């Protein structure tokens, strides 16, 4: 259907779109979980907050599953290497994600303030820890991960769990957390009323400002103190996967090379910053759809900025740069990519249609009176 070079580029774009879909949909309900203790002052208000995402949070997980499955099938070396390097971080993330369905389902099973309060804390942890870990993981990707392959292509990770928590990675974690909290705030200001909506709008403004500052500071560090990776040898985009034969060097600020070579790409980080400012400015205005849209565009700008800055690298190696994984040499076979593309062409539109249908059918402003009148059927 497509030649091998085109397929490699198409799958780089598809995985980027799936990650944005995950960040916009699941990031929204994770942001709501993170804001739960701060924008709701009593149990009824907390139930108002939870019921804004009650019909959507589990459907949003489809984007995470689809992105993970696509990563496994399209870039199996990246999948295997990432699990070797980030094993403890991945397990921590999974255990925290388990708290979310448990919290949603069990919170209202017992009519006890202490029981509900403890499950609210579980929802907060299950929402914020994965968000922070994702940001820290992407921060480490930009600095390179210490791994190498032996002659049998077996990967060895030479780093440690605590080395992942370096200053730039922690700053990337702040970018990730502020991004989803801004998004969750614009969602709640749109779907609630009175005091919860006002507090959510204020939270969206605060975290939009934090996102602008932290994202700009991360860009400054990338330009002045973070080494980027450069392929020095000739790449054959039609060759089979063999990630250890190329020549790679590093240089401070090299992650900006793609932007300098194609200035139109500067629109991506500009979108990430400008749309966050607009989301913050519009958060207080009802009905709030424009603020939420601006927040979603800001997320897309931030994620695409990272993808383009690293292009064509997917997982660079800080210990053995020549063994870095790129979209050219870490992919599945041409037949696998073609087959998966046909599957995605069928199921991705179905996921999009299901998501739009679900949101349109369940759309309403959740109020205190609705919760009080449906005490036994609401979350």
Coordinates of C-alpha atoms in Angstrom, one line a residue:
X1 CA 0.0 0.0 0.0
X2 CA 2.8 2.5 1.0
X3 CA 6.5 2.1 0.7
X4 CA 8.6 1.4 3.8
X5 CA 9.9 4.9 4.2
X6 CA 6.4 6.4 4.0
X7 CA 5.1 3.8 6.5
X8 CA 7.8 4.7 9.0
X9 CA 6.8 8.4 8.8
X10 CA 3.1 7.6 8.9
X11 CA 3.5 5.6 12.1
X12 CA 5.6 8.3 13.8
X13 CA 2.7 10.6 13.1
X14 CA 0.0 8.1 14.2
X15 CA 1.7 7.5 17.5
X16 CA 2.0 11.2 18.0
X17 CA -1.7 11.7 17.4
X18 CA -2.6 8.8 19.7
X19 CA -0.4 10.3 22.5
X20 CA -2.2 13.7 22.0
X21 CA -5.6 11.9 22.1
X22 CA -4.6 10.3 25.4
X23 CA -3.3 13.6 26.8
X24 CA -6.4 15.5 25.8
X25 CA -9.0 13.0 27.0
X26 CA -7.4 11.1 29.8
X27 CA -5.4 14.1 30.8
X28 CA -8.6 15.9 31.3
X29 CA -10.0 13.4 33.8
X30 CA -6.6 13.1 35.5
X31 CA -6.6 16.9 35.9
X32 CA -10.0 16.6 37.5
X33 CA -8.7 14.0 39.9
X34 CA -5.8 16.2 40.7
X35 CA -8.0 19.2 41.4
X36 CA -10.6 17.2 43.4
X37 CA -9.2 18.1 46.9
X38 CA -8.8 21.8 46.0
X39 CA -11.9 22.9 44.1
X40 CA -14.5 21.0 46.1
X41 CA -15.0 21.9 49.8
X42 CA -17.5 19.3 50.9
X43 CA -18.7 15.8 50.0
X44 CA -21.5 17.0 47.7
X45 CA -19.1 19.3 45.7
X46 CA -16.6 16.4 45.4
X47 CA -19.4 14.2 44.0
X48 CA -20.2 17.1 41.6
X49 CA -16.6 17.1 40.4
X50 CA -16.4 13.3 40.0
X51 CA -19.7 13.1 38.2
X52 CA -18.5 15.4 35.4
X53 CA -16.1 12.6 34.3
X54 CA -18.1 9.6 35.5
X55 CA -19.4 8.8 32.0
X56 CA -16.1 9.3 30.3
X57 CA -13.0 8.3 32.4
X58 CA -13.1 4.6 31.5
X59 CA -13.7 5.3 27.8
X60 CA -10.7 7.7 27.8
X61 CA -8.5 4.8 28.8
X62 CA -8.9 3.4 25.3
X63 CA -6.5 6.1 24.1
X64 CA -3.8 4.9 26.5
X65 CA -4.4 1.2 25.5
X66 CA -4.3 2.1 21.8
X67 CA -1.2 4.1 22.1
X68 CA 0.6 1.4 24.1
X69 CA -0.5 -1.3 21.7
X70 CA 0.6 0.8 18.7
X71 CA 4.0 1.5 20.3
X72 CA 4.5 -2.3 21.0
X73 CA 3.6 -3.3 17.4
X74 CA 5.2 -0.4 15.5
X75 CA 8.3 0.1 17.6
X76 CA 9.0 -3.2 19.4
X77 CA 12.6 -2.2 20.3
X78 CA 11.5 1.0 21.8
X79 CA 8.8 -0.8 23.8
X80 CA 11.2 -3.4 25.1
X81 CA 14.0 -0.9 25.9
X82 CA 11.6 1.5 27.6
X83 CA 10.4 -1.2 30.0
X84 CA 14.0 -2.2 30.8
X85 CA 15.0 1.4 31.6
X86 CA 11.8 2.6 33.2
X87 CA 10.7 -0.7 34.8
X88 CA 10.1 0.6 38.4
X89 CA 8.6 3.9 37.1
X90 CA 6.2 1.9 34.9
X91 CA 5.2 -0.4 37.7
X92 CA 4.6 2.6 40.0
X93 CA 2.5 4.2 37.3
X94 CA 0.4 1.0 36.8
X95 CA -0.2 0.5 40.6
X96 CA -1.3 4.2 40.8
X97 CA -3.6 3.8 37.8
X98 CA -5.3 0.8 39.6
X99 CA -6.5 3.3 42.2
X100 CA -8.6 5.2 39.7
X101 CA -11.2 2.5 38.8
X102 CA -11.2 1.4 42.5
X103 CA -11.8 4.9 43.7
X104 CA -14.6 5.6 41.2
X105 CA -16.4 2.4 41.9
X106 CA -16.0 2.0 45.7
X107 CA -16.2 5.6 46.8
X108 CA -19.9 5.7 47.3
X109 CA -20.4 2.1 48.3
X110 CA -20.4 3.0 52.0
X111 CA -22.1 6.0 53.4
X112 CA -19.1 7.1 55.6
X113 CA -17.2 10.5 55.3
X114 CA -13.9 8.8 56.3
X115 CA -14.4 6.1 53.7
X116 CA -15.1 8.6 50.9
X117 CA -12.3 10.9 52.1
X118 CA -9.7 8.1 51.8
X119 CA -10.9 7.2 48.3
X120 CA -10.7 10.8 47.3
X121 CA -7.0 10.7 48.3
X122 CA -6.6 7.5 46.2
X123 CA -8.1 9.3 43.2
X124 CA -5.7 12.2 43.7
X125 CA -2.7 9.9 43.9
X126 CA -3.9 7.8 41.0
X127 CA -4.3 10.9 38.8
X128 CA -1.2 12.9 39.7
X129 CA 1.6 10.2 40.2
X130 CA 1.1 8.8 36.6
X131 CA 1.0 12.4 35.2
X132 CA 4.3 13.2 37.0
X133 CA 6.0 10.0 36.0
X134 CA 5.0 10.5 32.3
X135 CA 6.6 14.0 32.4
X136 CA 9.7 12.7 34.1
X137 CA 10.0 9.9 31.5
X138 CA 9.8 12.4 28.6
X139 CA 12.4 14.6 30.3
X140 CA 14.8 11.7 30.5
X141 CA 14.1 10.8 26.9
X142 CA 15.3 14.3 25.9
X143 CA 18.5 13.8 27.8
X144 CA 19.0 10.2 26.5
X145 CA 18.6 7.0 28.4
X146 CA 21.7 5.0 29.4
X147 CA 21.3 1.7 27.5
X148 CA 23.2 -0.3 24.9
X149 CA 22.8 -3.5 22.9
X150 CA 25.1 -6.5 22.8
X151 CA 26.0 -8.5 19.6
X152 CA 22.7 -10.5 20.0
X153 CA 20.7 -7.2 20.3
X154 CA 20.0 -7.8 24.0
X155 CA 19.5 -4.5 25.7
X156 CA 21.3 -3.5 28.9
X157 CA 20.1 -0.6 31.0
X158 CA 23.0 0.9 33.1
X159 CA 21.1 3.7 34.9
X160 CA 19.3 3.7 38.3
X161 CA 15.7 4.5 39.4
X162 CA 16.8 7.5 41.4
X163 CA 18.9 8.9 38.5
X164 CA 15.6 9.5 36.6
X165 CA 14.8 12.3 39.1
X166 CA 17.3 14.9 37.7
X167 CA 16.5 18.6 37.6
X168 CA 15.5 18.7 33.9
X169 CA 13.3 15.6 34.2
X170 CA 11.6 17.1 37.3
X171 CA 11.0 20.3 35.4
X172 CA 9.4 18.2 32.6
X173 CA 7.2 16.6 35.3
X174 CA 6.1 20.1 36.3
X175 CA 5.2 20.8 32.7
X176 CA 3.2 17.6 32.5
X177 CA 1.3 18.2 35.8
X178 CA 0.5 21.8 35.1
X179 CA -0.7 20.9 31.6
X180 CA -3.3 18.4 32.8
X181 CA -4.4 20.5 35.8
X182 CA -5.0 23.5 33.4
X183 CA -7.0 21.1 31.2
X184 CA -8.9 19.7 34.1
X185 CA -9.7 23.2 35.4
X186 CA -11.1 24.4 32.0
X187 CA -13.2 21.2 31.9
X188 CA -14.7 21.7 35.4
X189 CA -15.3 25.4 34.8
X190 CA -17.3 24.3 31.8
X191 CA -19.2 21.4 33.4
X192 CA -20.0 22.8 36.9
X193 CA -21.6 25.9 38.3
X194 CA -21.4 28.3 41.2
X195 CA -18.5 27.9 43.6
X196 CA -16.9 24.8 42.0
X197 CA -16.8 26.5 38.6
X198 CA -15.3 29.7 40.0
X199 CA -12.6 27.8 41.9
X200 CA -11.9 25.6 38.8
X201 CA -11.5 28.7 36.6
X202 CA -9.0 30.2 39.0
X203 CA -7.1 26.9 39.1
X204 CA -7.0 26.8 35.3
X205 CA -5.6 30.3 35.3
X206 CA -2.9 29.5 37.9
X207 CA -1.7 26.3 36.1
X208 CA -1.8 27.9 32.7
X209 CA 0.7 30.4 34.0
X210 CA 2.8 27.6 35.6
X211 CA 2.7 25.7 32.2
X212 CA 3.9 28.8 30.3
X213 CA 6.8 29.5 32.7
X214 CA 7.9 25.8 33.0
X215 CA 7.6 25.1 29.3
X216 CA 9.6 28.2 28.4
X217 CA 12.2 27.4 31.0
X218 CA 12.5 23.8 29.6
X219 CA 13.0 25.3 26.2
X220 CA 15.7 27.6 27.5
X221 CA 17.5 24.6 29.1
X222 CA 17.3 22.6 25.9
X223 CA 18.9 25.5 24.0
X224 CA 21.7 26.2 26.5
X225 CA 22.5 23.1 28.7
X226 CA 20.9 19.9 27.3
X227 CA 22.8 17.9 24.7
X228 CA 20.8 16.9 21.6
X229 CA 21.6 14.0 19.3
X230 CA 22.7 14.2 15.6
X231 CA 23.0 11.4 13.1
X232 CA 26.3 11.8 11.2
X233 CA 26.1 8.7 9.0
X234 CA 23.9 8.2 6.0
X235 CA 20.4 6.7 6.8
X236 CA 18.7 4.3 4.4
X237 CA 15.0 4.8 5.2
X238 CA 14.2 1.6 3.3
X239 CA 16.6 -0.6 5.3
X240 CA 15.5 -3.3 7.8
X241 CA 15.8 -2.5 11.5
X242 CA 19.5 -2.4 12.6
X243 CA 19.9 0.4 15.2
X244 CA 23.6 -0.2 16.0
X245 CA 25.3 0.6 12.7
X246 CA 24.8 4.4 12.5
X247 CA 27.1 7.1 13.8
X248 CA 25.6 9.6 16.3
X249 CA 27.1 12.6 18.0
X250 CA 25.8 15.0 20.6
X251 CA 25.9 18.8 20.9
X252 CA 24.3 21.3 23.2
X253 CA 21.2 22.8 21.6
X254 CA 21.0 20.2 18.8
X255 CA 17.4 19.5 19.6
X256 CA 16.6 22.9 18.1
X257 CA 18.2 21.9 14.7
X258 CA 14.9 20.9 13.1
X259 CA 13.3 24.2 14.1
X260 CA 16.2 26.2 12.7
X261 CA 16.2 24.2 9.5
X262 CA 12.4 24.6 9.0
X263 CA 11.3 27.9 10.8
X264 CA 7.6 27.1 10.3
X265 CA 8.0 24.5 13.0
X266 CA 8.4 27.3 15.6
X267 CA 4.6 27.5 15.3
X268 CA 4.4 24.3 17.5
X269 CA 6.0 25.7 20.7
X270 CA 4.3 29.0 20.0
X271 CA 1.0 27.2 20.0
X272 CA 1.8 25.5 23.2
X273 CA 2.5 28.8 25.0
X274 CA -0.1 31.1 23.3
X275 CA -3.0 28.7 23.6
X276 CA -2.2 28.2 27.3
X277 CA -2.4 32.0 27.8
X278 CA -5.7 32.1 25.9
X279 CA -7.1 29.2 28.0
X280 CA -6.2 31.0 31.2
X281 CA -7.7 34.3 30.0
X282 CA -11.0 32.6 28.8
X283 CA -11.4 30.2 31.7
X284 CA -13.7 32.6 33.6
X285 CA -16.1 33.1 30.7
X286 CA -19.1 30.8 30.2
X287 CA -19.8 28.4 28.6
X288 CA -16.1 27.7 28.6
X289 CA -15.8 25.8 25.4
X290 CA -13.2 28.1 23.9
X291 CA -11.0 27.8 27.0
X292 CA -11.2 24.0 26.9
X293 CA -10.4 24.1 23.1
X294 CA -7.4 26.4 23.7
X295 CA -6.2 24.1 26.5
X296 CA -6.4 21.1 24.1
X297 CA -4.5 22.9 21.4
X298 CA -1.8 23.9 23.9
X299 CA -1.4 20.2 24.9
X300 CA -1.1 19.3 21.2
X301 CA 1.5 22.0 20.7
X302 CA 3.6 20.9 23.7
X303 CA 3.6 17.2 22.6
X304 CA 4.3 17.9 18.9
X305 CA 7.1 20.3 20.0
X306 CA 8.9 17.4 21.8
X307 CA 8.3 15.0 18.9
X308 CA 9.7 17.4 16.3
X309 CA 12.7 18.4 18.4
X310 CA 13.7 14.7 18.7
X311 CA 12.9 13.7 15.1
X312 CA 14.0 11.2 13.9
X313 CA 15.1 9.9 17.3
X314 CA 12.6 8.0 19.4
X315 CA 14.8 6.8 22.3
X316 CA 18.4 8.2 22.3
X317 CA 21.1 6.4 24.2
X318 CA 23.2 8.6 26.5
X319 CA 25.8 5.9 27.2
X320 CA 26.2 4.6 23.6
X321 CA 24.8 7.3 21.2
X322 CA 25.3 5.0 18.2
X323 CA 22.8 2.6 19.6
X324 CA 20.0 5.2 19.8
X325 CA 16.7 4.1 18.5
X326 CA 15.1 6.1 15.6
X327 CA 12.0 5.8 13.6
X328 CA 14.1 4.6 10.7
X329 CA 15.8 1.6 12.5
X330 CA 13.6 0.6 15.4
X331 CA 10.4 -0.3 13.6
X332 CA 8.6 -3.5 12.7
X333 CA 8.7 -5.0 9.2
X334 CA 7.0 -3.4 6.2
X335 CA 4.3 -6.1 6.2
X336 CA 3.5 -5.5 9.9
X337 CA 3.3 -1.7 9.4
X338 CA 1.0 -2.1 6.4
X339 CA -1.3 -4.5 8.2
X340 CA -1.5 -2.3 11.3
X341 CA -2.2 0.7 9.1
X342 CA -5.3 -1.1 7.7
X343 CA -6.4 -1.9 11.3
X344 CA -6.0 1.7 12.4
X345 CA -7.8 3.0 9.4
X346 CA -10.9 1.0 10.5
X347 CA -10.8 1.3 14.3
X348 CA -9.4 4.9 14.9
X349 CA -12.5 6.5 13.2
X350 CA -14.7 4.1 15.4
X351 CA -12.9 5.3 18.5
X352 CA -13.3 9.0 17.5
X353 CA -17.0 8.5 16.7
X354 CA -17.7 6.6 20.0
X355 CA -15.9 9.4 21.9
X356 CA -17.8 12.2 20.2
X357 CA -21.2 10.3 20.7
X358 CA -20.5 9.6 24.4
X359 CA -19.6 13.2 25.1
X360 CA -22.6 14.7 23.2
X361 CA -25.1 12.3 24.9
X362 CA -23.8 12.9 28.4
X363 CA -23.3 16.6 28.0
X364 CA -24.8 18.8 30.8
X365 CA -23.8 21.0 33.7
X366 CA -23.6 18.9 36.9
X367 CA -25.1 20.7 39.9
X368 CA -25.5 20.1 43.7
X369 CA -29.2 19.7 43.2
X370 CA -28.7 16.9 40.7
X371 CA -26.4 15.0 43.1
X372 CA -28.9 15.5 46.0
X373 CA -31.8 14.4 43.9
X374 CA -30.0 11.3 42.6
X375 CA -28.1 10.4 45.8
X376 CA -28.1 6.6 45.1
X377 CA -27.4 6.6 41.4
X378 CA -24.6 9.2 41.2
X379 CA -21.0 8.4 41.9

